[in-house]
Short mmCIF file of C-alpha atoms in Angstrom, two decimals:
data_model
loop_
_atom_site.label_atom_id
_atom_site.label_comp_id
_atom_site.label_asym_id
_atom_site.label_seq_id
_atom_site.Cartn_x
_atom_site.Cartn_y
_atom_site.Cartn_z
CA MET A 80 104.11 126.67 33.37
CA LEU A 81 106.97 126.46 35.86
CA LYS A 82 110.16 124.70 34.77
CA GLY A 83 111.74 124.29 38.21
CA ASP A 84 110.87 121.46 40.56
CA TYR A 85 109.58 122.90 43.83
CA GLY A 86 108.28 119.59 45.20
CA THR A 87 105.55 120.04 47.77
CA LEU A 88 106.59 123.58 48.72
CA LEU A 89 104.00 125.26 46.52
CA ASP A 90 101.25 123.19 48.17
CA LEU A 91 101.91 125.11 51.40
CA LEU A 92 101.07 128.48 49.88
CA GLY A 93 97.88 130.26 50.90
CA PRO A 94 96.55 133.70 50.02
CA ARG A 95 99.76 134.81 48.31
CA ARG A 96 100.01 131.74 46.05
CA GLU A 97 99.33 133.63 42.80
CA ALA A 98 101.88 136.31 43.70
CA VAL A 99 104.52 133.68 44.48
CA LEU A 100 103.78 131.90 41.20
CA ALA A 101 104.09 135.21 39.33
CA LEU A 102 107.52 135.81 40.90
CA LEU A 103 108.64 132.27 40.06
CA GLU A 104 107.46 132.71 36.45
CA HIS A 105 109.46 135.96 36.27
CA LEU A 106 112.56 134.37 37.79
CA GLU A 107 112.41 131.37 35.46
CA ASN A 108 111.65 133.29 32.28
CA GLU A 109 113.55 136.56 32.74
CA THR A 110 116.56 135.67 34.91
CA ASP A 111 119.24 133.02 35.38
CA TRP A 112 117.36 131.56 38.41
CA LEU A 113 117.27 128.01 37.06
CA TRP A 114 120.97 127.64 36.36
CA THR A 115 122.91 130.18 38.45
CA PRO A 116 125.10 128.90 41.31
CA ALA A 117 124.35 129.70 44.95
CA SER A 118 127.90 131.01 45.38
CA THR A 119 130.97 131.42 43.23
CA ASN A 120 133.32 129.21 45.27
CA HIS A 121 131.63 127.85 48.40
CA HIS A 122 128.34 125.99 48.79
CA CYS A 123 126.44 124.89 45.66
CA ALA A 124 128.96 126.58 43.37
CA CYS A 125 127.57 124.68 40.42
CA GLU A 126 125.05 125.15 37.66
CA GLY A 127 121.57 125.11 39.25
CA GLY A 128 123.07 125.52 42.71
CA LEU A 129 120.89 128.46 43.74
CA LEU A 130 117.63 126.61 43.12
CA SER A 131 118.92 123.49 44.91
CA HIS A 132 120.13 125.60 47.84
CA THR A 133 116.89 127.52 48.28
CA ARG A 134 114.86 124.31 48.14
CA THR A 135 117.15 122.68 50.70
CA VAL A 136 116.79 125.71 53.00
CA ALA A 137 113.00 125.66 52.61
CA HIS A 138 112.65 121.95 53.42
CA PHE A 139 115.04 122.14 56.38
CA MET A 140 113.37 125.31 57.69
CA LEU A 141 109.92 123.68 57.55
CA ASP A 142 111.25 120.59 59.35
CA LEU A 143 112.84 122.77 62.02
CA LYS A 144 109.70 124.92 62.31
CA ALA A 145 107.56 121.84 62.92
CA ARG A 146 109.81 120.88 65.83
CA VAL A 147 110.39 124.23 67.54
CA ARG A 148 107.82 126.79 66.33
CA PRO A 149 104.83 125.05 64.75
CA ASP A 150 102.83 128.26 65.19
CA LEU A 151 104.80 130.03 62.45
CA ASP A 152 103.01 130.32 59.12
CA ASP A 153 104.08 127.74 56.50
CA GLU A 154 103.51 130.18 53.65
CA SER A 155 105.75 132.77 55.29
CA CYS A 156 108.49 130.17 55.80
CA VAL A 157 108.29 129.04 52.16
CA ILE A 158 108.46 132.63 50.89
CA VAL A 159 111.50 133.68 52.92
CA ALA A 160 113.34 130.41 52.32
CA LEU A 161 112.76 130.26 48.57
CA PHE A 162 113.58 133.91 47.97
CA HIS A 163 116.19 134.84 50.61
CA ASP A 164 118.91 134.67 47.93
CA ALA A 165 116.83 135.79 44.93
CA GLY A 166 119.00 138.91 44.73
CA LYS A 167 121.82 136.73 43.40
CA VAL A 168 120.12 136.39 40.02
CA GLY A 169 120.63 138.56 36.99
CA PRO A 170 118.83 138.95 33.67
CA LYS A 171 119.23 136.00 31.30
CA ASP A 172 121.12 138.19 28.85
CA ASN A 173 123.37 139.67 31.58
CA PRO A 174 123.68 137.16 34.43
CA GLU A 175 125.12 138.12 37.80
CA CYS A 176 127.39 135.04 37.77
CA ARG A 177 129.23 133.81 34.72
CA ARG A 178 132.17 131.63 33.93
CA ASP A 179 135.54 133.22 33.22
CA ALA A 180 138.09 131.98 30.67
CA GLU A 181 139.27 129.29 33.11
CA GLY A 182 135.70 128.08 33.77
CA ARG A 183 135.44 129.55 37.29
CA TRP A 184 132.26 131.28 38.45
CA VAL A 185 132.77 135.06 38.82
CA LEU A 186 130.45 137.93 39.73
CA ASP A 187 129.65 140.73 37.29
CA PRO A 188 132.02 143.54 38.37
CA ASP A 189 129.91 146.21 36.67
CA ARG A 190 126.74 145.61 38.68
CA VAL A 191 125.71 148.34 41.13
CA ALA A 192 127.04 147.45 44.58
CA LEU A 193 124.16 146.22 46.75
CA SER A 194 123.96 143.27 49.09
CA HIS A 195 122.12 140.28 47.69
CA ALA A 196 119.68 140.56 50.62
CA VAL A 197 118.70 144.11 49.61
CA ARG A 198 118.37 142.98 46.00
CA SER A 199 116.20 140.09 47.21
CA ILE A 200 113.82 142.41 49.08
CA HIS A 201 113.59 144.71 46.08
CA LEU A 202 112.75 141.84 43.75
CA VAL A 203 110.35 139.99 46.05
CA SER A 204 108.40 143.10 47.05
CA ARG A 205 107.70 143.87 43.37
CA PHE A 206 105.58 140.71 43.21
CA ILE A 207 104.59 139.62 46.72
CA PRO A 208 103.14 141.68 49.57
CA ILE A 209 105.56 140.85 52.39
CA THR A 210 105.37 141.51 56.12
CA GLU A 211 107.94 143.34 58.24
CA GLU A 212 108.96 140.00 59.78
CA GLU A 213 109.58 138.58 56.31
CA ILE A 214 111.54 141.68 55.32
CA GLN A 215 113.67 141.31 58.46
CA ALA A 216 114.23 137.59 57.80
CA ILE A 217 115.36 138.07 54.21
CA THR A 218 117.40 141.22 54.87
CA TYR A 219 119.33 139.82 57.83
CA HIS A 220 119.38 136.09 57.00
CA ASP A 221 123.20 136.01 57.07
CA GLY A 222 123.02 136.94 60.76
CA GLN A 223 125.87 138.48 62.66
CA TYR A 224 128.38 137.32 60.04
CA VAL A 225 127.64 140.62 58.30
CA ALA A 226 128.64 143.73 60.29
CA ALA A 227 125.68 145.76 58.97
CA ASN A 228 123.30 143.14 60.40
CA ARG A 229 124.21 144.04 63.97
CA VAL A 230 121.34 146.54 63.91
CA VAL A 231 118.99 143.63 64.74
CA LYS A 232 121.25 142.04 67.38
CA ASN A 233 119.06 140.58 70.15
CA ARG A 234 115.93 141.75 68.29
CA GLU A 235 115.66 138.94 65.74
CA THR A 236 112.20 137.50 65.17
CA PRO A 237 111.70 133.73 65.33
CA LEU A 238 111.24 133.74 61.53
CA LEU A 239 114.65 135.36 61.03
CA LEU A 240 116.34 132.97 63.45
CA LEU A 241 114.84 129.92 61.75
CA LEU A 242 115.80 131.17 58.28
CA HIS A 243 119.32 132.03 59.44
CA PHE A 244 119.86 128.63 61.03
CA ALA A 245 118.35 126.75 58.08
CA ASP A 246 120.51 128.73 55.62
CA MET A 247 123.68 128.22 57.67
CA TRP A 248 122.99 124.50 58.28
CA ALA A 249 122.22 123.94 54.60
CA SER A 250 125.28 125.80 53.31
CA HIS A 251 127.80 124.81 56.00
CA VAL A 252 126.72 121.22 56.69
CA LEU A 253 124.16 119.58 54.40
CA GLU A 254 125.50 120.86 51.09
CA LEU A 255 129.12 120.12 52.02
CA GLU A 256 128.59 116.68 53.57
CA ALA A 257 126.04 115.30 51.12
CA GLY A 258 128.36 115.10 48.13
CA GLY A 259 125.60 116.34 45.84
CA PRO A 260 121.83 116.65 45.80
CA GLY A 261 119.60 113.69 46.48
CA PRO A 262 116.94 112.35 44.14
CA ASP A 263 114.55 115.15 45.10
CA GLY A 264 117.12 117.85 44.20
CA THR A 265 117.77 118.88 47.82
CA PHE A 266 120.76 118.09 49.99
CA HIS A 267 120.65 115.62 52.85
CA PRO A 268 123.24 114.22 55.26
CA ARG A 269 125.10 111.16 53.94
CA GLY A 270 122.97 108.06 54.16
CA ALA A 271 119.83 109.93 55.18
CA LEU A 272 117.90 108.91 52.09
CA GLY A 273 118.49 105.21 52.65
#
């Protein structure tokens, strides 16, 4: 049984539902997925921040998709949004992020140097059969902010562009302006929940 609250996101899964559930079970039972922060000192730098962030990205991405690209597959959007940052997790007994003596979040300096996007693809592909478009979206979701991502410049798929914008909007606007998650565990603009 899953411990995390994924709201209605899991209802949008289709043929890969069991694979997604298997990955979520692994993340919840074998890693620090449920309590790790999304970042060490920026957006959602708090306990449980990664799960809140990925849920916020997924909900915002689906809302955006409905407005600009309703033809994109809901299941594909849920998969890339929920797991774009999965590479930030570590084993429960050796988490990627931990608190130092002053209580600040710090990254494990002994971990093999890989981008979190590459780690995400490695982890996701062990459980879920993913398409090339989904691989591109997860791998390059940080967009042109990362020099290595310039390989896809002007060749981004709509899925990548939606994920990138949803991730940036969530981390640079919603999560900073909201002052904390709303009752559903996701971040919304101030006053949006009425």
